[in-house]
Amino acid sequence: MFLFTDTMIKDFIRQTNASIVNFMLNMNKRKRTYAAHVKGLEPFGEDTHLYLYATKHELVVVCLDDTGRQLDELADEETFCDEQPLYFTADGNRVSPVYYLKAVMRQLYSRLTADFGRQRPQIWGILLTSSRLINRPDMIHTWYGMRISVFDQQSDLQRLLHLPLNDRDQLAGAPYLAHLKPYFAGDDDDDPSEEFERMLNEFIESEYDATFGQNGNGNENDNGNDDDNENENENDDENDDVDELTSGFGELELNPNNIVKVEVLQPMRHPEREMQRIVGCQAVKRHIDELIMLNQYNVRMHLLNPEAKPHELSLHSIFLGRPGTGKTTVCKIMGSLLHQAGMLSRGHVVVANRGTFVGSNWGDEERAVRRVVEMARGGVLMIDEAYLLNGDNRNDPGRMVLPLLMDILSDERQRDLAIVLCGYKQQMLRLLELNPGLESRFPNRFEFEDFTVDELLDITRCRIADHGYTFTPQAWDDYTQLIAEAHRSRDPQTWGNARFVANQLERIYLCHAQRCISADINDREHLFQLTPADIQPIPVAKPKPRMGF
């Protein structure tokens, strides 16, 4: 999924443990590559050496991780309770050097973004370590998703301490490193870690504003030159902690009299854990796993044979299912999983519908499509009830949206984007019939079935656990019978699935709160215990009788 505009990053990636040192020793022969050597850059220690290589479009950060001896280490890049990831040996552990290298890359990215905007280079990290990483084959894809390549068992790192470097100011990459040198030099009165935090926060805020700001048009002032176009597909996963930002709404100003809002769902920190918590949807989970594994296979194949042709992989999907079957929840987790796997650069989800695209003035539809796509770049664009775009009237402006989307998807530069069309099964299948070519652009079909009674009860357990509630045995029996009866007598066309459970629980919480206040209950056990008196059913829409013979 990564696109490189020069060849430097490709050349680094295709090296092996046996060839990487000699490759580094010969880097000064690359006449177009500017290079610099820095030492003691935060958060690394004072003795850690880094080399930076820059061309017109690419920047490679090489870290020499010399532990002093060859350790057998187990690599782990997962954070736990916001603690730094650790590498483990038989008698101890240390903070992941990849984690530190990623922090350095964030610093450089932030500074280059501030100085060069979208003219900034793509950044890749290289870690050369003297350790033997026991689980290296299993970690290659994780590192690749972080835009880092790791070469272990490097016993000749001392040979790289005094590399000859190209540092001629007329080289295309010189301006990048010239802007970074003041930061490398540092100031004894400044705390580099505080500077790093400041720059990282500024970067996250600027990226959020640029993508989801009031105009919602991202890089609207882009001048469209070739360098910008080459960088449009850059996988900017430097903001992989943006889940600290709250979800909200972005605004699209189509014209002075027409402003529409789209919901923006931020990526989550542990999407695998959230996916495991989802009740049901087993076929959907398997399909998403298959997409990620195919991408992993492409990455591994590229690393072992750079000349091999990768398998075609499209992320555009169709979600079929009724309300409350988990489409939006799965879509949000899917965006985060694809981001974590390196298949999307941001992983956020932009939720839109017919009202997002259909404006009051002629031409609003095309402007809305392009701006929403720009807002969703690097993540997922979810269009709810997409079949409503295909109105019965041939002059319906909504009919323009899907052809416009397909025109955009035909552009290879739009690969850093997943579009998901959602809606009822029959209506969506009709939409596919009426739009030839749509099915080929959206090859992944996910079908969300109605939840069974047992699954609805599992959903209930998860929801009440989030609030700390428990049912008494009799209350649980009464609730189970209530759900079973509601499910049996439901109207399949209007049944709310998990939404019905949420609405039913809200009714129970209201009754429970009223009983607790009226009875002046103050002890914790009874304050969080739901009793039969709290189980009050809400109305369930019944199937309408058919007329005729």
PDB file of N, CA and C in Angstrom, residues 317-328 331 351-354 381-389 402 419-432 438 442 444-450 492-493 497 499:
ATOM      1  N   SER A 317     -15.759  -1.419   0.173  1.00  0.00           N
ATOM      2  CA  SER A 317     -16.629  -2.492   0.656  1.00  0.00           C
ATOM      3  C   SER A 317     -18.090  -2.077   0.653  1.00  0.00           C
ATOM      4  N   ILE A 318     -18.933  -3.101   0.739  1.00  0.00           N
ATOM      5  CA  ILE A 318     -20.373  -2.905   0.877  1.00  0.00           C
ATOM      6  C   ILE A 318     -20.818  -3.626   2.141  1.00  0.00           C
ATOM      7  N   PHE A 319     -21.487  -2.902   3.040  1.00  0.00           N
ATOM      8  CA  PHE A 319     -22.021  -3.475   4.270  1.00  0.00           C
ATOM      9  C   PHE A 319     -23.524  -3.629   4.109  1.00  0.00           C
ATOM     10  N   LEU A 320     -24.011  -4.852   4.225  1.00  0.00           N
ATOM     11  CA  LEU A 320     -25.434  -5.145   4.079  1.00  0.00           C
ATOM     12  C   LEU A 320     -26.004  -5.544   5.430  1.00  0.00           C
ATOM     13  N   GLY A 321     -27.063  -4.865   5.854  1.00  0.00           N
ATOM     14  CA  GLY A 321     -27.664  -5.237   7.132  1.00  0.00           C
ATOM     15  C   GLY A 321     -28.646  -4.195   7.617  1.00  0.00           C
ATOM     16  N   ARG A 322     -29.490  -4.614   8.555  1.00  0.00           N
ATOM     17  CA  ARG A 322     -30.489  -3.714   9.121  1.00  0.00           C
ATOM     18  C   ARG A 322     -29.873  -2.847  10.210  1.00  0.00           C
ATOM     19  N   PRO A 323     -30.598  -1.857  10.696  1.00  0.00           N
ATOM     20  CA  PRO A 323     -30.072  -1.002  11.773  1.00  0.00           C
ATOM     21  C   PRO A 323     -29.734  -1.828  13.010  1.00  0.00           C
ATOM     22  N   GLY A 324     -28.704  -1.387  13.725  1.00  0.00           N
ATOM     23  CA  GLY A 324     -28.346  -2.026  14.981  1.00  0.00           C
ATOM     24  C   GLY A 324     -27.586  -3.324  14.855  1.00  0.00           C
ATOM     25  N   THR A 325     -27.170  -3.695  13.645  1.00  0.00           N
ATOM     26  CA  THR A 325     -26.422  -4.944  13.466  1.00  0.00           C
ATOM     27  C   THR A 325     -24.919  -4.748  13.570  1.00  0.00           C
ATOM     28  N   GLY A 326     -24.463  -3.532  13.853  1.00  0.00           N
ATOM     29  CA  GLY A 326     -23.039  -3.314  14.120  1.00  0.00           C
ATOM     30  C   GLY A 326     -22.245  -2.753  12.969  1.00  0.00           C
ATOM     31  N   LYS A 327     -22.909  -2.230  11.934  1.00  0.00           N
ATOM     32  CA  LYS A 327     -22.180  -1.769  10.753  1.00  0.00           C
ATOM     33  C   LYS A 327     -21.244  -0.605  11.091  1.00  0.00           C
ATOM     34  N   THR A 328     -21.764   0.404  11.796  1.00  0.00           N
ATOM     35  CA  THR A 328     -20.925   1.561  12.114  1.00  0.00           C
ATOM     36  C   THR A 328     -19.801   1.186  13.065  1.00  0.00           C
ATOM     37  N   CYS A 331     -17.219  -0.705  11.189  1.00  0.00           N
ATOM     38  CA  CYS A 331     -16.541   0.205  10.261  1.00  0.00           C
ATOM     39  C   CYS A 331     -15.459   0.999  10.988  1.00  0.00           C
ATOM     40  N   VAL A 351     -18.417   9.577   8.533  1.00  0.00           N
ATOM     41  CA  VAL A 351     -19.751   9.020   8.297  1.00  0.00           C
ATOM     42  C   VAL A 351     -20.596  10.054   7.550  1.00  0.00           C
ATOM     43  N   ALA A 352     -21.065   9.666   6.370  1.00  0.00           N
ATOM     44  CA  ALA A 352     -21.862  10.569   5.534  1.00  0.00           C
ATOM     45  C   ALA A 352     -23.149   9.866   5.115  1.00  0.00           C
ATOM     46  N   ASN A 353     -24.060  10.621   4.510  1.00  0.00           N
ATOM     47  CA  ASN A 353     -25.296  10.063   3.967  1.00  0.00           C
ATOM     48  C   ASN A 353     -25.752  10.926   2.796  1.00  0.00           C
ATOM     49  N   ARG A 354     -26.939  10.663   2.289  1.00  0.00           N
ATOM     50  CA  ARG A 354     -27.424  11.410   1.129  1.00  0.00           C
ATOM     51  C   ARG A 354     -27.394  12.923   1.380  1.00  0.00           C
ATOM     52  N   LEU A 381     -14.379   6.275   4.424  1.00  0.00           N
ATOM     53  CA  LEU A 381     -15.576   7.067   4.155  1.00  0.00           C
ATOM     54  C   LEU A 381     -16.759   6.112   4.170  1.00  0.00           C
ATOM     55  N   MET A 382     -17.603   6.238   5.177  1.00  0.00           N
ATOM     56  CA  MET A 382     -18.781   5.376   5.306  1.00  0.00           C
ATOM     57  C   MET A 382     -20.016   6.164   4.871  1.00  0.00           C
ATOM     58  N   ILE A 383     -20.717   5.661   3.852  1.00  0.00           N
ATOM     59  CA  ILE A 383     -21.936   6.306   3.359  1.00  0.00           C
ATOM     60  C   ILE A 383     -23.126   5.459   3.798  1.00  0.00           C
ATOM     61  N   ASP A 384     -23.869   5.955   4.785  1.00  0.00           N
ATOM     62  CA  ASP A 384     -24.995   5.210   5.341  1.00  0.00           C
ATOM     63  C   ASP A 384     -26.215   5.351   4.435  1.00  0.00           C
ATOM     64  N   GLU A 385     -26.992   4.271   4.358  1.00  0.00           N
ATOM     65  CA  GLU A 385     -28.181   4.225   3.508  1.00  0.00           C
ATOM     66  C   GLU A 385     -27.843   4.717   2.099  1.00  0.00           C
ATOM     67  N   ALA A 386     -26.804   4.132   1.536  1.00  0.00           N
ATOM     68  CA  ALA A 386     -26.295   4.583   0.235  1.00  0.00           C
ATOM     69  C   ALA A 386     -27.322   4.425  -0.874  1.00  0.00           C
ATOM     70  N   TYR A 387     -28.273   3.514  -0.725  1.00  0.00           N
ATOM     71  CA  TYR A 387     -29.278   3.292  -1.777  1.00  0.00           C
ATOM     72  C   TYR A 387     -30.159   4.515  -1.991  1.00  0.00           C
ATOM     73  N   LEU A 388     -30.216   5.409  -0.986  1.00  0.00           N
ATOM     74  CA  LEU A 388     -31.022   6.621  -1.144  1.00  0.00           C
ATOM     75  C   LEU A 388     -30.423   7.586  -2.158  1.00  0.00           C
ATOM     76  N   LEU A 389     -29.172   7.356  -2.548  1.00  0.00           N
ATOM     77  CA  LEU A 389     -28.555   8.198  -3.578  1.00  0.00           C
ATOM     78  C   LEU A 389     -29.138   7.911  -4.954  1.00  0.00           C
ATOM     79  N   LEU A 402     -22.598   8.585  -6.973  1.00  0.00           N
ATOM     80  CA  LEU A 402     -21.859   7.335  -7.176  1.00  0.00           C
ATOM     81  C   LEU A 402     -20.968   7.377  -8.418  1.00  0.00           C
ATOM     82  N   ILE A 419     -13.739   3.209   0.958  1.00  0.00           N
ATOM     83  CA  ILE A 419     -15.119   3.689   0.930  1.00  0.00           C
ATOM     84  C   ILE A 419     -16.039   2.512   1.229  1.00  0.00           C
ATOM     85  N   VAL A 420     -16.948   2.708   2.171  1.00  0.00           N
ATOM     86  CA  VAL A 420     -17.882   1.657   2.572  1.00  0.00           C
ATOM     87  C   VAL A 420     -19.303   2.156   2.331  1.00  0.00           C
ATOM     88  N   LEU A 421     -20.049   1.430   1.501  1.00  0.00           N
ATOM     89  CA  LEU A 421     -21.460   1.740   1.248  1.00  0.00           C
ATOM     90  C   LEU A 421     -22.319   0.849   2.131  1.00  0.00           C
ATOM     91  N   CYS A 422     -23.206   1.441   2.926  1.00  0.00           N
ATOM     92  CA  CYS A 422     -24.014   0.688   3.892  1.00  0.00           C
ATOM     93  C   CYS A 422     -25.497   0.814   3.571  1.00  0.00           C
ATOM     94  N   GLY A 423     -26.253  -0.223   3.948  1.00  0.00           N
ATOM     95  CA  GLY A 423     -27.700  -0.125   3.797  1.00  0.00           C
ATOM     96  C   GLY A 423     -28.390  -1.471   3.905  1.00  0.00           C
ATOM     97  N   TYR A 424     -29.717  -1.439   3.836  1.00  0.00           N
ATOM     98  CA  TYR A 424     -30.498  -2.667   3.844  1.00  0.00           C
ATOM     99  C   TYR A 424     -30.099  -3.546   2.658  1.00  0.00           C
ATOM    100  N   LYS A 425     -30.171  -4.859   2.878  1.00  0.00           N
ATOM    101  CA  LYS A 425     -29.658  -5.803   1.872  1.00  0.00           C
ATOM    102  C   LYS A 425     -30.378  -5.666   0.538  1.00  0.00           C
ATOM    103  N   GLN A 426     -31.697  -5.755   0.528  1.00  0.00           N
ATOM    104  CA  GLN A 426     -32.422  -5.761  -0.738  1.00  0.00           C
ATOM    105  C   GLN A 426     -32.244  -4.452  -1.494  1.00  0.00           C
ATOM    106  N   GLN A 427     -32.300  -3.343  -0.793  1.00  0.00           N
ATOM    107  CA  GLN A 427     -32.127  -2.046  -1.444  1.00  0.00           C
ATOM    108  C   GLN A 427     -30.713  -1.886  -1.998  1.00  0.00           C
ATOM    109  N   MET A 428     -29.729  -2.398  -1.267  1.00  0.00           N
ATOM    110  CA  MET A 428     -28.347  -2.288  -1.736  1.00  0.00           C
ATOM    111  C   MET A 428     -28.099  -3.180  -2.950  1.00  0.00           C
ATOM    112  N   LEU A 429     -28.693  -4.363  -2.949  1.00  0.00           N
ATOM    113  CA  LEU A 429     -28.538  -5.236  -4.117  1.00  0.00           C
ATOM    114  C   LEU A 429     -29.179  -4.594  -5.343  1.00  0.00           C
ATOM    115  N   ARG A 430     -30.309  -3.914  -5.135  1.00  0.00           N
ATOM    116  CA  ARG A 430     -30.953  -3.196  -6.234  1.00  0.00           C
ATOM    117  C   ARG A 430     -30.045  -2.068  -6.733  1.00  0.00           C
ATOM    118  N   LEU A 431     -29.388  -1.400  -5.807  1.00  0.00           N
ATOM    119  CA  LEU A 431     -28.457  -0.323  -6.181  1.00  0.00           C
ATOM    120  C   LEU A 431     -27.334  -0.864  -7.059  1.00  0.00           C
ATOM    121  N   LEU A 432     -26.823  -2.044  -6.728  1.00  0.00           N
ATOM    122  CA  LEU A 432     -25.750  -2.639  -7.532  1.00  0.00           C
ATOM    123  C   LEU A 432     -26.242  -2.991  -8.931  1.00  0.00           C
ATOM    124  N   LEU A 438     -20.269  -0.698 -10.420  1.00  0.00           N
ATOM    125  CA  LEU A 438     -20.141  -0.396  -8.994  1.00  0.00           C
ATOM    126  C   LEU A 438     -19.632  -1.606  -8.222  1.00  0.00           C
ATOM    127  N   PHE A 442     -16.305  -2.182  -5.673  1.00  0.00           N
ATOM    128  CA  PHE A 442     -16.522  -2.507  -4.272  1.00  0.00           C
ATOM    129  C   PHE A 442     -16.577  -4.031  -4.131  1.00  0.00           C
ATOM    130  N   ASN A 444     -15.540  -6.114  -1.826  1.00  0.00           N
ATOM    131  CA  ASN A 444     -15.692  -6.751  -0.518  1.00  0.00           C
ATOM    132  C   ASN A 444     -17.124  -6.565  -0.020  1.00  0.00           C
ATOM    133  N   ARG A 445     -17.826  -7.666   0.160  1.00  0.00           N
ATOM    134  CA  ARG A 445     -19.221  -7.611   0.588  1.00  0.00           C
ATOM    135  C   ARG A 445     -19.336  -8.240   1.984  1.00  0.00           C
ATOM    136  N   PHE A 446     -19.809  -7.454   2.937  1.00  0.00           N
ATOM    137  CA  PHE A 446     -19.978  -7.910   4.313  1.00  0.00           C
ATOM    138  C   PHE A 446     -21.467  -7.917   4.636  1.00  0.00           C
ATOM    139  N   GLU A 447     -21.972  -9.065   5.084  1.00  0.00           N
ATOM    140  CA  GLU A 447     -23.393  -9.177   5.398  1.00  0.00           C
ATOM    141  C   GLU A 447     -23.574  -9.292   6.911  1.00  0.00           C
ATOM    142  N   PHE A 448     -24.320  -8.358   7.481  1.00  0.00           N
ATOM    143  CA  PHE A 448     -24.565  -8.312   8.918  1.00  0.00           C
ATOM    144  C   PHE A 448     -25.954  -8.889   9.187  1.00  0.00           C
ATOM    145  N   GLU A 449     -25.985 -10.065   9.788  1.00  0.00           N
ATOM    146  CA  GLU A 449     -27.252 -10.730  10.078  1.00  0.00           C
ATOM    147  C   GLU A 449     -27.885 -10.152  11.339  1.00  0.00           C
ATOM    148  N   ASP A 450     -29.221 -10.319  11.463  1.00  0.00           N
ATOM    149  CA  ASP A 450     -29.892  -9.955  12.710  1.00  0.00           C
ATOM    150  C   ASP A 450     -29.307 -10.785  13.848  1.00  0.00           C
ATOM    151  N   PRO A 492     -39.404  -7.705  11.019  1.00  0.00           N
ATOM    152  CA  PRO A 492     -38.033  -7.758  10.488  1.00  0.00           C
ATOM    153  C   PRO A 492     -37.598  -6.488   9.781  1.00  0.00           C
ATOM    154  N   GLN A 493     -38.573  -5.732   9.259  1.00  0.00           N
ATOM    155  CA  GLN A 493     -38.218  -4.533   8.510  1.00  0.00           C
ATOM    156  C   GLN A 493     -37.881  -3.347   9.414  1.00  0.00           C
ATOM    157  N   ASN A 497     -32.448  -4.542  16.552  1.00  0.00           N
ATOM    158  CA  ASN A 497     -31.296  -5.336  16.974  1.00  0.00           C
ATOM    159  C   ASN A 497     -30.638  -4.737  18.228  1.00  0.00           C
ATOM    160  N   ARG A 499     -29.807  -1.779  18.822  1.00  0.00           N
ATOM    161  CA  ARG A 499     -30.435  -0.509  19.202  1.00  0.00           C
ATOM    162  C   ARG A 499     -31.644  -0.758  20.103  1.00  0.00           C
TER     163      ARG A 499
END
